[in-house]
Coordinates of C-alpha atoms in Angstrom, one line a residue:
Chain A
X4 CA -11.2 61.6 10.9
X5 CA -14.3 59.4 10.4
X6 CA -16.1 60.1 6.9
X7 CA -18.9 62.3 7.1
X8 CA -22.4 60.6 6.6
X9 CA -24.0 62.9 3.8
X10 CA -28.1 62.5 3.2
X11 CA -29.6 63.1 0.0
X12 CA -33.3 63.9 0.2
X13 CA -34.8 61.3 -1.6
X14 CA -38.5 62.5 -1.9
X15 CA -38.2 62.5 -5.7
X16 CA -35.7 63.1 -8.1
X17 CA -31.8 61.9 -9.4
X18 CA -31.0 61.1 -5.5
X19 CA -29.3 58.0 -6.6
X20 CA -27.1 59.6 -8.7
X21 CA -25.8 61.9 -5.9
X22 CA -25.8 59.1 -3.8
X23 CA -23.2 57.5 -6.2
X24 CA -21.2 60.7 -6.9
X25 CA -20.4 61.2 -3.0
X26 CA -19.0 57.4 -2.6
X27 CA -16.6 58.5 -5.5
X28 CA -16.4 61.7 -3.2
X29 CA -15.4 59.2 -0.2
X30 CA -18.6 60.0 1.9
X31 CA -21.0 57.9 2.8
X32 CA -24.6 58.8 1.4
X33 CA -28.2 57.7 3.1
X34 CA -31.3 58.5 1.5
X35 CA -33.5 61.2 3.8
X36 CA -37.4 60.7 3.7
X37 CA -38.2 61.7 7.1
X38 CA -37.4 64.4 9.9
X39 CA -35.9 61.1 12.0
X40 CA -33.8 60.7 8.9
X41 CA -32.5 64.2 8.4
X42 CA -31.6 63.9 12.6
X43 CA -29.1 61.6 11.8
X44 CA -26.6 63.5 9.1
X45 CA -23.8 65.9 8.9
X46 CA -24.9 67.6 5.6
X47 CA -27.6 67.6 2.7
X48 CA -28.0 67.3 -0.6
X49 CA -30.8 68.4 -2.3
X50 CA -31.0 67.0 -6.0
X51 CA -32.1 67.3 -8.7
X52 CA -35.8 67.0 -9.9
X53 CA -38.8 69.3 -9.6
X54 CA -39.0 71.3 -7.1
X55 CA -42.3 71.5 -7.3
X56 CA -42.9 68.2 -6.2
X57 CA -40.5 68.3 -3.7
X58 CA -42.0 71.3 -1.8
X59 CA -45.0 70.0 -1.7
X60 CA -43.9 66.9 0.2
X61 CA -41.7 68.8 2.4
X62 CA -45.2 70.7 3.2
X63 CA -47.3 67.6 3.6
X64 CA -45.2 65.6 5.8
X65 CA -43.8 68.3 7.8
X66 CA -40.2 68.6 6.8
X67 CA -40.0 72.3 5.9
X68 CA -39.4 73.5 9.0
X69 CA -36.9 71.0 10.3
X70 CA -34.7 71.4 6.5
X71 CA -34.8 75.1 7.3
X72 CA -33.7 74.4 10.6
X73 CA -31.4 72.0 9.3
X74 CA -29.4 74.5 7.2
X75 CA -29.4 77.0 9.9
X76 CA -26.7 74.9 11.6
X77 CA -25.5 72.4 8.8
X78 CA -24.6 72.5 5.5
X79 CA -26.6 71.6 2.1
X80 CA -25.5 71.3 -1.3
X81 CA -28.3 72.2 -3.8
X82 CA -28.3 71.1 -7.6
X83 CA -31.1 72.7 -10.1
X84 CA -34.9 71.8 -8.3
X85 CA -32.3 72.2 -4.9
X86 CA -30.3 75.1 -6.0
X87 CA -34.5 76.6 -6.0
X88 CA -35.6 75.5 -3.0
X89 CA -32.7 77.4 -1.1
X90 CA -33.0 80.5 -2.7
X91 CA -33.9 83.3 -1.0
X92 CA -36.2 84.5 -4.2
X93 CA -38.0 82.7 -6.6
X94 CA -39.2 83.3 -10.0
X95 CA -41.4 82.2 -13.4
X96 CA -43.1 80.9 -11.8
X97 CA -43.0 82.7 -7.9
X98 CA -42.5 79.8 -5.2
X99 CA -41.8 79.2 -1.7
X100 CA -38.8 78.5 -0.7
X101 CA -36.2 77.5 2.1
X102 CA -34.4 81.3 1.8
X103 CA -31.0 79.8 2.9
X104 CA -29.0 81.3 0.2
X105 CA -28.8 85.0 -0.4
X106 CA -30.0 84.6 -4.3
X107 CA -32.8 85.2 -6.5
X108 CA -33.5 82.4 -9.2
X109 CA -35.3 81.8 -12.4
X110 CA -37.1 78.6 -13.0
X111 CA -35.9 77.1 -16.3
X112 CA -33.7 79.9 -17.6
X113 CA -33.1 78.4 -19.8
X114 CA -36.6 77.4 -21.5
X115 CA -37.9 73.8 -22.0
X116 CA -36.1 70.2 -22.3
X117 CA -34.7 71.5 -26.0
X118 CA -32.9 73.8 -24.5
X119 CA -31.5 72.1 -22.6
X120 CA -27.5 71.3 -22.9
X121 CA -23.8 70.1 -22.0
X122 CA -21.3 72.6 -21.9
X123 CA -17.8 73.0 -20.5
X124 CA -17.0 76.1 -18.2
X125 CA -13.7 77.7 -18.0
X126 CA -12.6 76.0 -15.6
X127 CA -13.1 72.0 -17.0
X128 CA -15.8 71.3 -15.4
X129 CA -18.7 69.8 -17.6
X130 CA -21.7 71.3 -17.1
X131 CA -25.2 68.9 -17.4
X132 CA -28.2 71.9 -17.7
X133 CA -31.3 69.9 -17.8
X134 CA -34.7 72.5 -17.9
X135 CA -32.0 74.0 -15.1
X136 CA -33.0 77.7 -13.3
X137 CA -30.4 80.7 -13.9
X138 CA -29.1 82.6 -10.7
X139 CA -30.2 86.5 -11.6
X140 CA -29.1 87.9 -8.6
X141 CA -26.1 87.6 -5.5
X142 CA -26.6 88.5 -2.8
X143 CA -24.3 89.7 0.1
X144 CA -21.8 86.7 1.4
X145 CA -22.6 84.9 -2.0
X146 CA -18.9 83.6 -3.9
X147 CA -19.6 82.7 -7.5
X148 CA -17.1 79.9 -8.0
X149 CA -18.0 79.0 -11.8
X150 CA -20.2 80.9 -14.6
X151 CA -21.8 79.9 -17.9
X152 CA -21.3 83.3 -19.9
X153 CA -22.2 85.8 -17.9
X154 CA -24.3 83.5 -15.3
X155 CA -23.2 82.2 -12.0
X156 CA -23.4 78.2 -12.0
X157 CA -21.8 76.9 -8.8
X158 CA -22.3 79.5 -5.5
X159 CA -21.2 79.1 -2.1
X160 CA -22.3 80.9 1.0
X161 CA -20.3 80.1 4.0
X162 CA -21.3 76.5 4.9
X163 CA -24.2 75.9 1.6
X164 CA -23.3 75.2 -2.1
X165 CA -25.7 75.2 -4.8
X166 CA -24.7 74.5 -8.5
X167 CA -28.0 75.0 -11.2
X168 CA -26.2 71.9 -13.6
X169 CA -25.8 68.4 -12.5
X170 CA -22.3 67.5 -11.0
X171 CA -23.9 64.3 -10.3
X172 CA -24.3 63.0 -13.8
X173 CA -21.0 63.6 -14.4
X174 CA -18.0 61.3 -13.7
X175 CA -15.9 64.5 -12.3
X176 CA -16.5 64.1 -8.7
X177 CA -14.5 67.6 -7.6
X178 CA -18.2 69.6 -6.8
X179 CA -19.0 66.6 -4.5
X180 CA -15.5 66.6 -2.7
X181 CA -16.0 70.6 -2.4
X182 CA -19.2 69.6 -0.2
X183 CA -17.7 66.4 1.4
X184 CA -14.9 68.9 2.8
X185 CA -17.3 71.5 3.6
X186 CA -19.6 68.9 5.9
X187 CA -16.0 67.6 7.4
X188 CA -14.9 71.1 8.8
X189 CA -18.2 71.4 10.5
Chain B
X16 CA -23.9 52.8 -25.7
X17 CA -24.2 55.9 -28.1
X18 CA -24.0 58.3 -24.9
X19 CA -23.4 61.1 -26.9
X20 CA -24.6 64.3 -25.2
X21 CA -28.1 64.5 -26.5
X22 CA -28.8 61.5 -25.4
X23 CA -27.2 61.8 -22.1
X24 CA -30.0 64.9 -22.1
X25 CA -33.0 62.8 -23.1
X26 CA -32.1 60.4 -20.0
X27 CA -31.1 63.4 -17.7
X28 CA -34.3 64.5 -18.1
X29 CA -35.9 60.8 -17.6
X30 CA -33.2 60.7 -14.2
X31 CA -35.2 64.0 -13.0
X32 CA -38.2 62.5 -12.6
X33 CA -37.5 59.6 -10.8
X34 CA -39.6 58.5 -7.6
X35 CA -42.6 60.5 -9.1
X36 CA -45.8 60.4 -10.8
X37 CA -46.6 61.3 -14.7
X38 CA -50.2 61.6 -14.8
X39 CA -52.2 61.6 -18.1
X40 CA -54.3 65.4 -18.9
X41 CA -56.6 66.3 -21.1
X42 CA -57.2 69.6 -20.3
X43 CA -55.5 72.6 -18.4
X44 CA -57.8 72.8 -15.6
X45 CA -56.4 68.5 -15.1
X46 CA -52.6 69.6 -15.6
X47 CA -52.8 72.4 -12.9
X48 CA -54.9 69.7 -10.7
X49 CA -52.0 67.2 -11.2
X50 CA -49.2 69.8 -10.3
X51 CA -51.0 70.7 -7.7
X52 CA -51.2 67.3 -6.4
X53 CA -47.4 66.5 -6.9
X54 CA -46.7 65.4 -10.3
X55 CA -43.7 65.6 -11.5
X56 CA -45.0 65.7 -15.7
X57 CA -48.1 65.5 -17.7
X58 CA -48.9 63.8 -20.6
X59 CA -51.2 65.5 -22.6
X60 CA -53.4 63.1 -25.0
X61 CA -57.4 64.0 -26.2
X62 CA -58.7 61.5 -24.4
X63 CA -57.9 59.2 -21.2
X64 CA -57.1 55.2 -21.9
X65 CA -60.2 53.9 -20.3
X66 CA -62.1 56.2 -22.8
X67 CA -61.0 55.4 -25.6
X68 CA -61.4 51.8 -25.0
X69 CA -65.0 52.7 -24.4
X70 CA -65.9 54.8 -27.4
X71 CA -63.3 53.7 -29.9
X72 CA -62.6 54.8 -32.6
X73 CA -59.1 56.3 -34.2
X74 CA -56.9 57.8 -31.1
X75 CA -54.8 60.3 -32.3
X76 CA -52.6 63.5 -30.9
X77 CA -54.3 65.7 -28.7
X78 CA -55.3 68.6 -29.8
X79 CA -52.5 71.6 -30.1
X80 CA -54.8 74.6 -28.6
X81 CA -55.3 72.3 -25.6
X82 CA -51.8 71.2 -25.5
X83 CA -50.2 75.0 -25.6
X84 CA -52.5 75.5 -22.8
X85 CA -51.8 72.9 -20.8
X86 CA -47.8 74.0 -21.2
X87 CA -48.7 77.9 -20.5
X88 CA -50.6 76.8 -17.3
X89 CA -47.8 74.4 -15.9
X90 CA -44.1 74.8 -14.7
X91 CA -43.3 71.0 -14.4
X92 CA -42.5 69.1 -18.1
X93 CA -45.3 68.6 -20.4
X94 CA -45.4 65.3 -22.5
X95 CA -47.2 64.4 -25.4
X96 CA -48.7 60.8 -27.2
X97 CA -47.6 60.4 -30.6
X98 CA -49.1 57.1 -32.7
X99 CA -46.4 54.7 -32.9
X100 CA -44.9 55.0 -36.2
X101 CA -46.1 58.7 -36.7
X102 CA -43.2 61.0 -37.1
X103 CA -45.2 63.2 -38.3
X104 CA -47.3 63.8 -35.2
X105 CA -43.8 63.5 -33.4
X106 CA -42.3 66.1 -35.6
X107 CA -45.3 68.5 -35.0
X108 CA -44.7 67.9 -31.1
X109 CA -41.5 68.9 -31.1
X110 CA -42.2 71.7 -32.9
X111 CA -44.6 72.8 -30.3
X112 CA -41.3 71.9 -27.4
X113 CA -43.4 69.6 -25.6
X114 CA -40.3 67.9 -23.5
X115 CA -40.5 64.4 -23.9
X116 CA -42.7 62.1 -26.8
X117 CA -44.3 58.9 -25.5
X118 CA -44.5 56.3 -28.8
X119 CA -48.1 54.9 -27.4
X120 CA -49.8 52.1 -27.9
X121 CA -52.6 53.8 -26.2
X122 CA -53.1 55.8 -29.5
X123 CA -54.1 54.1 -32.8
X124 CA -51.1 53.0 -34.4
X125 CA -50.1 54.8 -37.9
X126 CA -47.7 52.2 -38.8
X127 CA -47.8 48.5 -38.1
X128 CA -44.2 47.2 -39.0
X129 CA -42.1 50.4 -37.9
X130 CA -41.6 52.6 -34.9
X131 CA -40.4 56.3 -35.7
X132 CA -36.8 56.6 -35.6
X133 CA -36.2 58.5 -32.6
X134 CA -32.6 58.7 -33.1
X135 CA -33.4 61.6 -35.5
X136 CA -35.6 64.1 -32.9
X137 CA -33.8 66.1 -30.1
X138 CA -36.4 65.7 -28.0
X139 CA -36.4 63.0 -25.8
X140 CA -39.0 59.4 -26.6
X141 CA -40.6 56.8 -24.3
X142 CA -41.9 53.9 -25.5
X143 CA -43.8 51.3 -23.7
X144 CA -42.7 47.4 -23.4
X145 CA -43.7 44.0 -22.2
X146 CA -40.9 42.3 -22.4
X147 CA -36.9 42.8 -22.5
X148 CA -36.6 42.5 -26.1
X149 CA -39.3 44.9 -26.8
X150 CA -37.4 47.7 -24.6
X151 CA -34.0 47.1 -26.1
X152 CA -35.3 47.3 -29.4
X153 CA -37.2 50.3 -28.6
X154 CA -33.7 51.7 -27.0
X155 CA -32.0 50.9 -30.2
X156 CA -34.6 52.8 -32.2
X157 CA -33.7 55.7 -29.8
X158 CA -36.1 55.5 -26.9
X159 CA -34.4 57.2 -23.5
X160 CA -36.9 55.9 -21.1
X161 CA -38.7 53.1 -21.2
X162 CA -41.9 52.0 -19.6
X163 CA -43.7 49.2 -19.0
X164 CA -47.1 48.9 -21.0
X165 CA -49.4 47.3 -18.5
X166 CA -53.1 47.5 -19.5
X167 CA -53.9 50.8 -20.1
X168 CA -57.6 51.8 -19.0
X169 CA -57.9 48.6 -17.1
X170 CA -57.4 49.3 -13.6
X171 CA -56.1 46.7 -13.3
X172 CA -52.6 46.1 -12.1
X173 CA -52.2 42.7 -13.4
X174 CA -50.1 43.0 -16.6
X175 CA -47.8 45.9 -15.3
X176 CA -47.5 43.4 -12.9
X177 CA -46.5 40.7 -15.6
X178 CA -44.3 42.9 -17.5
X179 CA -41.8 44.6 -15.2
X180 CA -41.3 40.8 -13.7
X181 CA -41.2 39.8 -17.2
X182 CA -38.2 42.1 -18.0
X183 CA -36.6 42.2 -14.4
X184 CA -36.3 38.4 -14.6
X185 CA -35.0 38.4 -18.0
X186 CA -32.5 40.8 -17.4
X187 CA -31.2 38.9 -14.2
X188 CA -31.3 35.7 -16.9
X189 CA -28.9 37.7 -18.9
X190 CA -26.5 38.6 -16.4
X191 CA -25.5 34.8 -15.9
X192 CA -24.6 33.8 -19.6
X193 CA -21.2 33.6 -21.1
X194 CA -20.3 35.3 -24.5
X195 CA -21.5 33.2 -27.1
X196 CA -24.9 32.7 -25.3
X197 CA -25.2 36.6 -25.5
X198 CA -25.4 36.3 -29.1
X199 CA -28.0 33.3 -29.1
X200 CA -29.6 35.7 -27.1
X201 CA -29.6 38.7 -29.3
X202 CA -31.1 36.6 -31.7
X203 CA -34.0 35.4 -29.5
X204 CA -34.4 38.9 -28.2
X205 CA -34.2 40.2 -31.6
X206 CA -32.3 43.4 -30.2
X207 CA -28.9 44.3 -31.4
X208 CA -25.8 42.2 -29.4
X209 CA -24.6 45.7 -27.6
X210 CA -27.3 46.4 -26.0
X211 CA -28.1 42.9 -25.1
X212 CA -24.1 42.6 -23.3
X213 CA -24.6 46.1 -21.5
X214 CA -27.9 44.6 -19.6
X215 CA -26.0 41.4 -19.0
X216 CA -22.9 43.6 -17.5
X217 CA -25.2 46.3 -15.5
X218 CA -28.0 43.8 -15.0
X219 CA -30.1 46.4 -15.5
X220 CA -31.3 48.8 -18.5
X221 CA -29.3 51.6 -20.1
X222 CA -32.2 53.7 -19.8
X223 CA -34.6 54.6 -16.5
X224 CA -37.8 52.0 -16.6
X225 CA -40.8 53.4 -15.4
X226 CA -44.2 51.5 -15.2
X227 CA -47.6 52.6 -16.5
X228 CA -51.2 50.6 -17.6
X229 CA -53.6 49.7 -14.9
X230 CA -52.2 51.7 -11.9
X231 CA -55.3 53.0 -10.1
X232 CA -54.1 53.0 -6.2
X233 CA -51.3 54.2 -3.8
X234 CA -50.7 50.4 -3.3
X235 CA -50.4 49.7 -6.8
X236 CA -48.1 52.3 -7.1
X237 CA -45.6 51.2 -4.5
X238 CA -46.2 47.1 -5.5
X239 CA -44.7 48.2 -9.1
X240 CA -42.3 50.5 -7.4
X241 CA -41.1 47.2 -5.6
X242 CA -40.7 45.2 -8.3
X243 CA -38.3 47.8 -9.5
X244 CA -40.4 50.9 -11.5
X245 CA -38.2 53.7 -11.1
X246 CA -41.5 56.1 -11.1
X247 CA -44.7 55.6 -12.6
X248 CA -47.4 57.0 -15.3
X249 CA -50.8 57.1 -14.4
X250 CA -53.1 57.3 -17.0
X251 CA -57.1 57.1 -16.5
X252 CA -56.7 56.0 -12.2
X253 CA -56.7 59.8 -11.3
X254 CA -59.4 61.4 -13.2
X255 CA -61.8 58.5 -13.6
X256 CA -61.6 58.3 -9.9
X257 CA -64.5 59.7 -7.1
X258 CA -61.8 62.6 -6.1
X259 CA -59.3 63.0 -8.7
X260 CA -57.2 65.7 -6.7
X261 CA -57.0 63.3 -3.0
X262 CA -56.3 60.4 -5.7
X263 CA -53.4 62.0 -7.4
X264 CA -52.0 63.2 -3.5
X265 CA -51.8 60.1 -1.9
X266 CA -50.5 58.2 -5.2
X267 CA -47.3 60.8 -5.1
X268 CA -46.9 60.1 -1.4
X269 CA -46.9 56.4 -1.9
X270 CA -44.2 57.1 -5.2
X271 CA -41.8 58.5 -2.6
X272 CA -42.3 56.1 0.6
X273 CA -43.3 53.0 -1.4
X274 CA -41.0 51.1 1.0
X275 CA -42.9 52.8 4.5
X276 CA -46.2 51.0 5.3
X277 CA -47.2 53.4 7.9
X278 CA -46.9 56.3 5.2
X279 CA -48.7 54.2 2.1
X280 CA -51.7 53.5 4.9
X281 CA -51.8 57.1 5.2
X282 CA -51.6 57.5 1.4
X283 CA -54.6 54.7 1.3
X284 CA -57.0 56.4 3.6
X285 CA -60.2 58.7 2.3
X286 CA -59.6 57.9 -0.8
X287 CA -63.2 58.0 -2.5
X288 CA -63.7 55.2 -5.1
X289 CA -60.9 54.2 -7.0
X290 CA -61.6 54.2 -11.1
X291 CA -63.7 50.8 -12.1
X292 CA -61.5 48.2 -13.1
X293 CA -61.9 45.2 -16.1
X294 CA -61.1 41.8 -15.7
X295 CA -57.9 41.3 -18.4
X296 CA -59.1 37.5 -18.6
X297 CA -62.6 38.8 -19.7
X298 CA -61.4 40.9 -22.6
X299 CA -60.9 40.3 -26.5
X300 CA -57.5 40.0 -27.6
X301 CA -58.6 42.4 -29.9
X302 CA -59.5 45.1 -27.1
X303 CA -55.4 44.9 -26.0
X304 CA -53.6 48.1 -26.6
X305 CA -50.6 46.0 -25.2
X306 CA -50.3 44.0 -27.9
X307 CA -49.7 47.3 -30.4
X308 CA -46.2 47.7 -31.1
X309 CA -43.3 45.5 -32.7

């Protein structure tokens, strides 16, 4: 079949990392500023960044709605800032979000940029935490596919992914295939 | 490259704010008015460019009871000045966690032959630069971001202007030569032959270049943004301007759609008065805060 076409919402953030990661993934990656934009993928990707920032432009120019929308029907890959703005619940602080995944998150778990680290999970893949949230709570229809200690790092619910450390600046390209083959059986 | 993994975390964090704005605070009430507006960091420092330049003086570190309340009111990363060559400043900053150091020329330099040795902080440093050889020996020293100096407290976009062409052009120079002219070039750069042959391979810098000095309006933003700032810093544009809060809006809208014209006149309408600008060609060379640094 075709390759998918993958958008990465490019309001702010390490969009051009993801954009590299999913051509070593074998999709092919536009950048998303605009509701016309998002019209014209097969999946998301929300990077990383703040999400701060990011919600606020998705207020402003009237993409809140249409991601939510978006995700309703198609699928979207969150990393940190985007593993936020799809959880259901937000905390430290409280903030809006698109609720498409059943799980509450933390803002910066971990604590400032000094905390911040490289580790390797169980399972080989290196993990980038940069100021990243911590999942605190799965919901129903949540799989945890890879933990740091005791903390779910890479979820999937049905057709959305969300990891809280950076695939993306990474060489491994296996979290980006998971998604590429998750926006191809759609 | 020495991508070991704290480095690779000092530029993770640098590739996390890309496409935004850093704006310059001096106070709380100014850091929850800039992440209000979009910012995507704050650099705390006691006083903006523009004022310094007018009331002189030593510029030093801001003040610690206003930083830890700038980084209690705030969720985005806080950044701090540090005098070039103080790592004593630096060391109390990262004491405090601020998230990322900027080695400024803005401030009053403590040392006029040396720039702290970055290589020896976990936090993460950005330095400023005019010119190619400037940023690759302020990489070398440890820097993982680099920015453009521009004029700072200007408002005038002319030498950020100047200096990301400077270094765009001279990197594309690079990416032509054959191995021995690489080491002529080290020499003339006076930065060390590794990081000189990675630019001439890439054709770009090892680190994210972001551009700062003089940027006062959503246009300038986008023009630097153009010439290729991967974000930008704005120092005295926001709150020297008629309506500090519309100001910082429109310049994050015009960060993220620099290329879209219909969004950046958008970005460019009700804005108030935009911060007063000076004439670079009018000015001592002695009044340059660009010139700070070696």
């Amino acid at each position: 079949m075709a390759k998918p076409t993958i958008g990465v919402l490019a309001l702010q953030g390490d969009f051009e990392a993801h954009e590299k990661a999913l051509a070593r993934a074998g999709a092919c990656a536009v950048q998303v500023r605009t509701r016309e934009d998002l019209e014209a993928v097969d999946g998301l990707i929300i990077p990383g960044g703040e999400s701060t920032t990011m919600l606020k432009l998705l207020r402003r120019e009237d993409l809140f709605e249409p991601l939510r929308s978006f995700g309703e029907t198609k699928p979207i890959f969150g990393t940190c800032a985007g593993a936020i703005l799809l959880a259901k619940e937000v905390t430290n602080p409280a903030q809006e979000s698109l609720g498409l995944m059943n799980i509450g998150v933390e803002r910066n778990g971990y604590g400032r940029q000094l905390d911040s680290r490289i580790v390797r999970l169980r399972d080989g893949y290196e993990a980038v935490f940069i100021r990243a949230p911590i999942i605190r709570s799965v919901g129903e229809g949540v799989t945890v596919l890879a933990r740091y200690g005791a903390d779910p790092v890479l979820v999937e619910q049905g057709r959305h992914l969300v990891a809280t450390f950076h695939p993306e600046l990474t060489e491994d390209a296996r979290v980006h295939k998971l998604f590429v083959e998750k926006v191809a059986a759609q | 490259m020495y991508m070991n993994d704290e480095f690779r975390l000092k530029v993770g964090l640098a590739e996390m704010l890309k496409g935004g704005v850093i704006m310059d605070v001096t106070n709380a009430e100014q850091a929850r008015i800039a992440e209000d507006a979009g910012a995507v960091a704050v650099m705390a420092l006691e006083r903006v460019p523009s004022d310094i330049r007018k009331e002189g003086g030593v510029a030093r570190m801001a003040n610690i009871r206003v930083m830890r309340e700038i980084i209690k009111t705030v969720s985005i990363p806080v950044m701090a000045k540090a005098r070039i060559g103080h790592f004593i400043e630096a060391r109390v900053l990262e004491a405090l966690e601020v998230d990322y150091i900027d080695e400024s020329e803005v401030l009053t330099p403590a040392d006029e032959e040396h720039h702290i040795d970055k290589r020896q902080f976990k936090v993460p440093f950005v330095c400023g630069a005019r010119n190619l050889g400037e940023a690759l020996r302020r990489i070398a020293e440890g820097a993982a971001m680099i920015r453009t100096k521009g004029e700072a407290g200007s408002g005038n976009i002319v030498e950020a202007v100047r200096h990301m062409r400077t270094i765009q052009k001279e990197m594309k120079q690079l990416t032509v030569l054959g191995k021995e002219e690489l080491v002529h070039e080290s020499k003339n750069l006076q930065a060390p032959l590794e990081l000189v042959e990675w630019v001439a391979e890439h054709g770009k810098l090892p680190v994210p270049n972001f551009s700062a000095g003089g940027i006062a309006t959503p246009a300038d933003a986008s023009l630097v943004m153009h010439l290729g700032a991967e974000a930008v810093f704005v120092g005295s544009g926001i709150f020297k301007s008629s309506d500090p809060e519309a100001r910082a809006r429109a310049i994050v809208k015009a960060a993220t759609y620099y290329r879209d014209p219909a969004k950046l006149l958008e970005a460019s309408e009700e804005l108030g008065d935009a911060m007063p600008g000076l004439d670079i060609r009018q000015m001592d060379e002695k009044e340059l805060f660009q010139t700070r640094g070696w």
